[in-house]
Each structure stands twice: as structure tokens, then as C-alpha cells.
Tab-separated table of C-alpha atoms and ligand atoms in Angstrom:
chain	number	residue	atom	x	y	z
U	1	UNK	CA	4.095	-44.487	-205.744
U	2	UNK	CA	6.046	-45.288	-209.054
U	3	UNK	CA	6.303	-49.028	-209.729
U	4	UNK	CA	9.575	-50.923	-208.750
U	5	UNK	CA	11.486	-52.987	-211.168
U	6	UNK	CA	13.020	-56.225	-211.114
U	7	UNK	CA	16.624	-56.252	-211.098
U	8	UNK	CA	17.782	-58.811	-213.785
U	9	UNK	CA	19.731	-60.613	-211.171
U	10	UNK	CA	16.736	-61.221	-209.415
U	11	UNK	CA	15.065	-62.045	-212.348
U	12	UNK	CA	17.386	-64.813	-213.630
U	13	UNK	CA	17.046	-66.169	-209.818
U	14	UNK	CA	13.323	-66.700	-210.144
U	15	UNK	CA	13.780	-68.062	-214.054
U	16	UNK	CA	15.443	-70.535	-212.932
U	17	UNK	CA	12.893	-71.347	-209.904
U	18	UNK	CA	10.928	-74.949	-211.328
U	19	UNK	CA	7.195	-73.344	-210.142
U	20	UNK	CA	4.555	-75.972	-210.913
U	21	UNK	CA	1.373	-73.371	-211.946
U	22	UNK	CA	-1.180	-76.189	-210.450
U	23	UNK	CA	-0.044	-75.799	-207.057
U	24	UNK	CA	-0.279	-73.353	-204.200
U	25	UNK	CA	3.394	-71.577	-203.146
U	26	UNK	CA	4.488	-69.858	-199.960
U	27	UNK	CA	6.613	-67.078	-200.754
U	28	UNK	CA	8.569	-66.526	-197.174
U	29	UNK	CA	11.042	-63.788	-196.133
U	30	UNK	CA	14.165	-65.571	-193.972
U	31	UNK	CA	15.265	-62.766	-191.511
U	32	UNK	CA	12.499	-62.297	-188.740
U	33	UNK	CA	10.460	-65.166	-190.294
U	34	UNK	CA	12.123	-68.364	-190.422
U	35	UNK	CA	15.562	-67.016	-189.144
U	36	UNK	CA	16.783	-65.105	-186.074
U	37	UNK	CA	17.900	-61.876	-187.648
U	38	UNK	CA	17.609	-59.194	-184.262
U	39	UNK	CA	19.034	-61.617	-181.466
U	40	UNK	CA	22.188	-62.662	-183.904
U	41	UNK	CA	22.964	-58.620	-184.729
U	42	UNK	CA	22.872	-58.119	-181.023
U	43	UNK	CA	25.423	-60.441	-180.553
U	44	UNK	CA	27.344	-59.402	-183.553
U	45	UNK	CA	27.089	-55.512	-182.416
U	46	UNK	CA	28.414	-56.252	-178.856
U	47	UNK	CA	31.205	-58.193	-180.454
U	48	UNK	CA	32.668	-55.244	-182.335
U	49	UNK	CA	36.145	-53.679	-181.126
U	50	UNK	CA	33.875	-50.692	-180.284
U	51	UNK	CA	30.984	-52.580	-178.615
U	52	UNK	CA	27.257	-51.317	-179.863
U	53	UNK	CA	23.550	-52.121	-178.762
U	54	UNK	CA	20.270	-52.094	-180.822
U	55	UNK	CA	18.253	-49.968	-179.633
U	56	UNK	CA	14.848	-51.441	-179.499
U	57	UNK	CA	12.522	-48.180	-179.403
U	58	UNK	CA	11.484	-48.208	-182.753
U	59	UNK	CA	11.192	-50.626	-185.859
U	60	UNK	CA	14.591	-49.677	-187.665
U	61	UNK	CA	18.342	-49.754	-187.822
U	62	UNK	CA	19.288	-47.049	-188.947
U	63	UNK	CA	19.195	-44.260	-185.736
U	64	UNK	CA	18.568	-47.568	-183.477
U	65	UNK	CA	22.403	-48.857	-183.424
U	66	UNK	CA	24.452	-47.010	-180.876
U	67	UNK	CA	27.960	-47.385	-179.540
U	68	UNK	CA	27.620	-48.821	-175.860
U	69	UNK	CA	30.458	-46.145	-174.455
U	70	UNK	CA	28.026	-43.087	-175.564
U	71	UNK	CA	24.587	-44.202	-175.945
U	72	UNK	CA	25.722	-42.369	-179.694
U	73	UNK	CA	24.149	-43.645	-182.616
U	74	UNK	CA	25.746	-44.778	-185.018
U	75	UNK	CA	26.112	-42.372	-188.455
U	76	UNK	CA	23.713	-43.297	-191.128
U	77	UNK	CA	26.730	-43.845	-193.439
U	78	UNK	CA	28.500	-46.416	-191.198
U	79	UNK	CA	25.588	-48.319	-190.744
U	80	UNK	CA	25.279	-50.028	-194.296
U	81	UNK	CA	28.807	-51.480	-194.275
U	82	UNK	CA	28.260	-52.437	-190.544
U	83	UNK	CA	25.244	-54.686	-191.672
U	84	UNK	CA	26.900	-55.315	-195.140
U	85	UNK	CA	29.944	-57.056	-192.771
U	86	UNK	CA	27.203	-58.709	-190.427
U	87	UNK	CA	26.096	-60.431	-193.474
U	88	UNK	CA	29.416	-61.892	-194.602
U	89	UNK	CA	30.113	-62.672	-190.890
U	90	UNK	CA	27.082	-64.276	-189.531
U	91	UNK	CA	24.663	-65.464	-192.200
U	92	UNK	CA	26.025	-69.102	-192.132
U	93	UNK	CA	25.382	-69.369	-188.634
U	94	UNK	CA	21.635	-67.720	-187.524
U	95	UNK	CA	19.358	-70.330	-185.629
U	96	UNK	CA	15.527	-70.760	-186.923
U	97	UNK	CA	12.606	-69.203	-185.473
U	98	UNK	CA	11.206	-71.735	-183.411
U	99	UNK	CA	8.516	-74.343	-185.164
U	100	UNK	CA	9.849	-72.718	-188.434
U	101	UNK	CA	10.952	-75.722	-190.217
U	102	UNK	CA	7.750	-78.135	-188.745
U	103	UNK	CA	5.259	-75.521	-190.182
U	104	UNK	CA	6.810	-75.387	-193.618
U	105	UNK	CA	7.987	-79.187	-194.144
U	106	UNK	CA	3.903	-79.380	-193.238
U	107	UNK	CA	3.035	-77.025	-195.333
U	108	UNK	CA	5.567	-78.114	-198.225
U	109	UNK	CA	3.080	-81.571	-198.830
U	110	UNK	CA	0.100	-79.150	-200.009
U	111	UNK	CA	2.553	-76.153	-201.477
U	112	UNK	CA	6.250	-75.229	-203.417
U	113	UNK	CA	8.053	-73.418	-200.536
U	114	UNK	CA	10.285	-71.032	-202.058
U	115	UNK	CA	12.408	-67.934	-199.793
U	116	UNK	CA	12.533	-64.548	-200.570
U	117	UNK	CA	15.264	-62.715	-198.644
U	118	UNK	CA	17.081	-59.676	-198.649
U	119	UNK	CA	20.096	-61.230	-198.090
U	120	UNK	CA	23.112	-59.897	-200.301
U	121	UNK	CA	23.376	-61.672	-203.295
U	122	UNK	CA	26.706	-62.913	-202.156
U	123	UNK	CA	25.867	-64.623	-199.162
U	124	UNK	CA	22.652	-66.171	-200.845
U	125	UNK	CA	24.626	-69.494	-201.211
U	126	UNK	CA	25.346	-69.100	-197.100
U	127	UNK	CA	21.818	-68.690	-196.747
U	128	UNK	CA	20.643	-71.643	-198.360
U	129	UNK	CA	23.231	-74.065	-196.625
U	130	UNK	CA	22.126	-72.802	-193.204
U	131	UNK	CA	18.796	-72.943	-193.825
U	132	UNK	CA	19.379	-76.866	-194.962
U	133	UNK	CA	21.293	-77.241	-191.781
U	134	UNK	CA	17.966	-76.139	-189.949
U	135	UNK	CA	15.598	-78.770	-191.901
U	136	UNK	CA	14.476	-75.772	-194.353
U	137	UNK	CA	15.366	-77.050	-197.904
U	138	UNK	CA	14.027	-75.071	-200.009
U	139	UNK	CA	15.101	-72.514	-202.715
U	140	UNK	CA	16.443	-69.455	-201.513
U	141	UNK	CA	16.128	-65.813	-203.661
U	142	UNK	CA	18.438	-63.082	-203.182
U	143	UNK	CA	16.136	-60.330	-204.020
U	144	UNK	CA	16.874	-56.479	-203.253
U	145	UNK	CA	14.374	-53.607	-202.408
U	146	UNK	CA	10.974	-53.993	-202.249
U	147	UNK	CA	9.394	-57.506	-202.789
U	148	UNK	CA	6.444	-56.674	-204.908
U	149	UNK	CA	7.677	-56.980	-208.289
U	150	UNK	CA	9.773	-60.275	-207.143
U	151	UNK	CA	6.675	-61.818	-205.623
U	152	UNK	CA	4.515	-60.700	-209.356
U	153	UNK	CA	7.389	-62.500	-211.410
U	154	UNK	CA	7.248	-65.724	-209.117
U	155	UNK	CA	3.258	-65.749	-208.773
U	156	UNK	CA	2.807	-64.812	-212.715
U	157	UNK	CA	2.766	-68.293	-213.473
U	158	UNK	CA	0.446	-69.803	-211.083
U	159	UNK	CA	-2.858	-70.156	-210.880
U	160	UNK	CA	-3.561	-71.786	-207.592
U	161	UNK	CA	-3.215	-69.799	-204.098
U	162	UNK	CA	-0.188	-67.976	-203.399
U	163	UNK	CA	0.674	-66.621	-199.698
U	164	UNK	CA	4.004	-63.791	-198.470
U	165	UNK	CA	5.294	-63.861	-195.691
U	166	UNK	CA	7.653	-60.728	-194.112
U	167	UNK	CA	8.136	-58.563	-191.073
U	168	UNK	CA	8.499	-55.369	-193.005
U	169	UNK	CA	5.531	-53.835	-193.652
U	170	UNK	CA	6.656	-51.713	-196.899
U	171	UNK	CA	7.247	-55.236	-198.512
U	172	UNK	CA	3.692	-56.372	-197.654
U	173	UNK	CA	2.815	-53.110	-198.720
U	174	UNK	CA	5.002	-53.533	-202.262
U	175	UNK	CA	2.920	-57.051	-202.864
U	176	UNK	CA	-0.172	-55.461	-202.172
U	177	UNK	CA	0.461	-52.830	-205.038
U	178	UNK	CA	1.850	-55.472	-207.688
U	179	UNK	CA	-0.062	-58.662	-206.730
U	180	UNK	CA	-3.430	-58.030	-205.313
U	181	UNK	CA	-4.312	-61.822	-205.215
U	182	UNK	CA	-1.376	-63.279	-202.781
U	183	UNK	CA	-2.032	-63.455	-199.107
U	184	UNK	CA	-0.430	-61.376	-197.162
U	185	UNK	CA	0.999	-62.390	-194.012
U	186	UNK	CA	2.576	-59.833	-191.688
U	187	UNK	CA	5.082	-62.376	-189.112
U	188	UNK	CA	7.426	-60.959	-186.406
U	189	UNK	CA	9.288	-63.524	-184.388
U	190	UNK	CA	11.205	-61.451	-182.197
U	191	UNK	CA	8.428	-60.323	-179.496
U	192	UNK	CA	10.134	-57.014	-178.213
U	193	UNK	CA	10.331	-56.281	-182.319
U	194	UNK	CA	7.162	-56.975	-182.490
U	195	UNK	CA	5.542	-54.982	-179.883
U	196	UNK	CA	7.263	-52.022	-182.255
U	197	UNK	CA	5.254	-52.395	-185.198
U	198	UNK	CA	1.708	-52.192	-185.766
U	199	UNK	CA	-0.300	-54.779	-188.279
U	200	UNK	CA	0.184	-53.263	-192.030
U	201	UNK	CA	-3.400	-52.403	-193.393
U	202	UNK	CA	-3.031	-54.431	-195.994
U	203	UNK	CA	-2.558	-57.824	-194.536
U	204	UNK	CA	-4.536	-60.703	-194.015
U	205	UNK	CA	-2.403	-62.102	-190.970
U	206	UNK	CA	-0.821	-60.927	-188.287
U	207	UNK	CA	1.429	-62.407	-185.758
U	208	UNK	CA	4.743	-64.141	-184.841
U	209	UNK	CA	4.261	-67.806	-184.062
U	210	UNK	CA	4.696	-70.552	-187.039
U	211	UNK	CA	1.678	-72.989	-185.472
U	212	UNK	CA	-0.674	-70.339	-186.011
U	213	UNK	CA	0.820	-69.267	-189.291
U	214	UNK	CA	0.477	-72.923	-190.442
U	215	UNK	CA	-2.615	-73.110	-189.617
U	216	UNK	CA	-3.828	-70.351	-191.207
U	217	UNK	CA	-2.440	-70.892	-194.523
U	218	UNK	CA	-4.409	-74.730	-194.171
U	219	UNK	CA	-7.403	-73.206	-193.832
U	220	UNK	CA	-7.321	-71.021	-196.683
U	221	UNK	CA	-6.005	-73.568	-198.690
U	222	UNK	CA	-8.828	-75.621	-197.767
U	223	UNK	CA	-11.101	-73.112	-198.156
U	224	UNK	CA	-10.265	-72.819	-201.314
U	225	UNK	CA	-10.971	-76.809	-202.104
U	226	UNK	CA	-6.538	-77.033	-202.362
P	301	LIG	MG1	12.782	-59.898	-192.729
């Protein structure tokens, strides 16, 4: 596979990050990880003037969101401005995986938090405001496509123990390719999502529960005499 570039949006973002090189950093996704991404597009979908339903058969969108009159799904080409209006609708107001913001205000006395989501760039300032709502202060990227040259940029200045976290298991796959060293954590909150995807080869955790996560992430860091 060809190597991915930064976009210089994304770029300036992470320039403007203050990284301290001495000291570990979780790089976390929001949607699926920290935020409730699947149960709020439900309730977006059914609130449409022509009510849909995600389909929950397979891990995608595209092909999975059908119109509730037909069982139809809906076109491929309607599907980007359906999620691009989701975004402007609903990112202000997702709730937080559960234990979410425990595990990471933990984790945040041993390591610089920072988020790395997919969100449009437009809605990264909604983002950030409802994930300080939710106890979950932390700086917020607005990255697009795959996360492995992101995650290189952020982690090229640190020398101390650097962890991902994502639900998409091309991303974990991206880091993989462009940062060897990071830890690679493959999280899922949503359990019927979850039950839809297997464990990427290439990461070092699997699951969907924040305790756990947390817990892992100490022990490597301990492990590791951080
Ligand atoms: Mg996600």
C-alpha cells in the first residue's frame, strides 16, 4: 500500500499540540471510544422525515443504512451528506462511553491525553466542548483518512511510550505501517458493533471496556519503568 499523507490542516492541528517528548501520550479516537457514535446515529436516522435504521449485520455504513418503509438501503451517494448532516446536527450532544472519562483523567497523571477523531474539521470545536462537558478535557484533532501518518507526526517527537486507540481496524492497521513502536489498541464500545468485527492482527489489545483498557496501558507503562 502507498503511504498516506498528512493533510496540512491536520498538520498545523498537531503543530500546535504542546507534546512534552519525556512523557508517555495516549492517542484516542472519540467515536466508538470515548463517545457514543452508533446509538446517537440510530436515533438521528429514525428522526429523519423518511425514517431509516442501521443495519447492524456488518461493520459499515455504507450498504448498512436503510429506509425503515423498504428495508432499501440507502444509495452510496446519499450516504456521505446524510452523515456529513449527522455531524453538524448531533456532535455537540453524544454521551461518553461509560468509565471513559475515569480511565483517562487516571491515565492523564502518568500521560498527555490528546484525541484523534474523524470528526469534520468544522465541528472539531463541537467536539471539544462536548467532550469538556463529559469531564474529557483534552485536545481534540480533526484529522481525515487514515490515522497513521497523523499518529507518526504526533509520536515523532517523543521518546517515551505512546499508545492508539480506535474501533476501525484500517486505522490500527495505518499506525502499524507508519509507527511500528505505538501500541495499538483495538476498542469497540458498542457490544452488538463489536460482535461484527474481528481483533485486527496487528494489535496489542482488544476489547470494549475503559477499566480494562486502563489497566492495560498501566501495566505497560510500568513495565516499561514510566
Ligand atoms: Mg471511531
Amino acid at each position: 500500500m502507498p503511504p498516506t499523507e498528512l493533510h496540512d490542516d491536520v498538520a498545523r492541528q498537531i503543530a500546535d499540540l504542546d507534546i512534552d517528548p519525556d512523557r508517555p501520550i495516549v492517542i484516542s479516537d472519540a467515536d466508538e471510544v470515548v463517545l457514543q457514535f452508533v446509538a446517537a446515529l440510530e436515533d438521528f436516522l429514525a428522526a429523519r422525515p423518511r425514517a431509516m435504521f442501521l443495519d447492524l449485520s456488518s461493520f459499515a455504513l455504507t450498504g448498512n443504512i436503510r429506509y425503515r418503509d423498504t428495508s432499501e438501503p440507502v444509495p452510496a451517494a446519499d450516504v456521505k451528506a446524510l452523515l456529513a448532516g449527522f455531524f453538524e446536527e448531533r456532535t455537540e450532544h453524544l454521551s461518553p462511553v461509560p468509565g471513559a472519562a475515569e480511565a483517562l483523567a487516571r491515565l492523564a497523571a502518568r500521560a498527555q491525553i490528546v484525541i484523534l477523531s474523524n470528526v469534520p474539521i468544522g465541528q472539531r470545536d463541537a467536539r471539544r466542548r462536548s467532550l469538556q462537558r463529559h469531564g474529557m478535557d483534552f485536545p481534540v484533532i480533526a484529522n481525515s483518512g487514515a490515522k497513521g501518518p497523523a499518529v507518526a507526526r504526533i509520536v515523532s517527537a517523543i521518546t517515551a511510550p505512546a499508545f492508539f486507540l480506535d474501533d476501525i481496524p484500517n486505522n490500527i492497521a495505518s499506525v502499524a505501517r507508519e509507527s511500528a513502536e505505538v501500541v495499538r489498541m483495538h476498542f469497540v464500545a458498542d457490544p452488538r458493533l463489536a460482535r461484527l468485527v474481528d481483533p485486527p492482527p496487528d494489535c496489542h489489545f482488544h476489547g470494549g471496556d475503559w477499566p480494562t483498557a486502563r489497566a492495560f496501558i498501566e501495566v505497560e507503562l510500568a513495565e516499561r519503568g514510566y
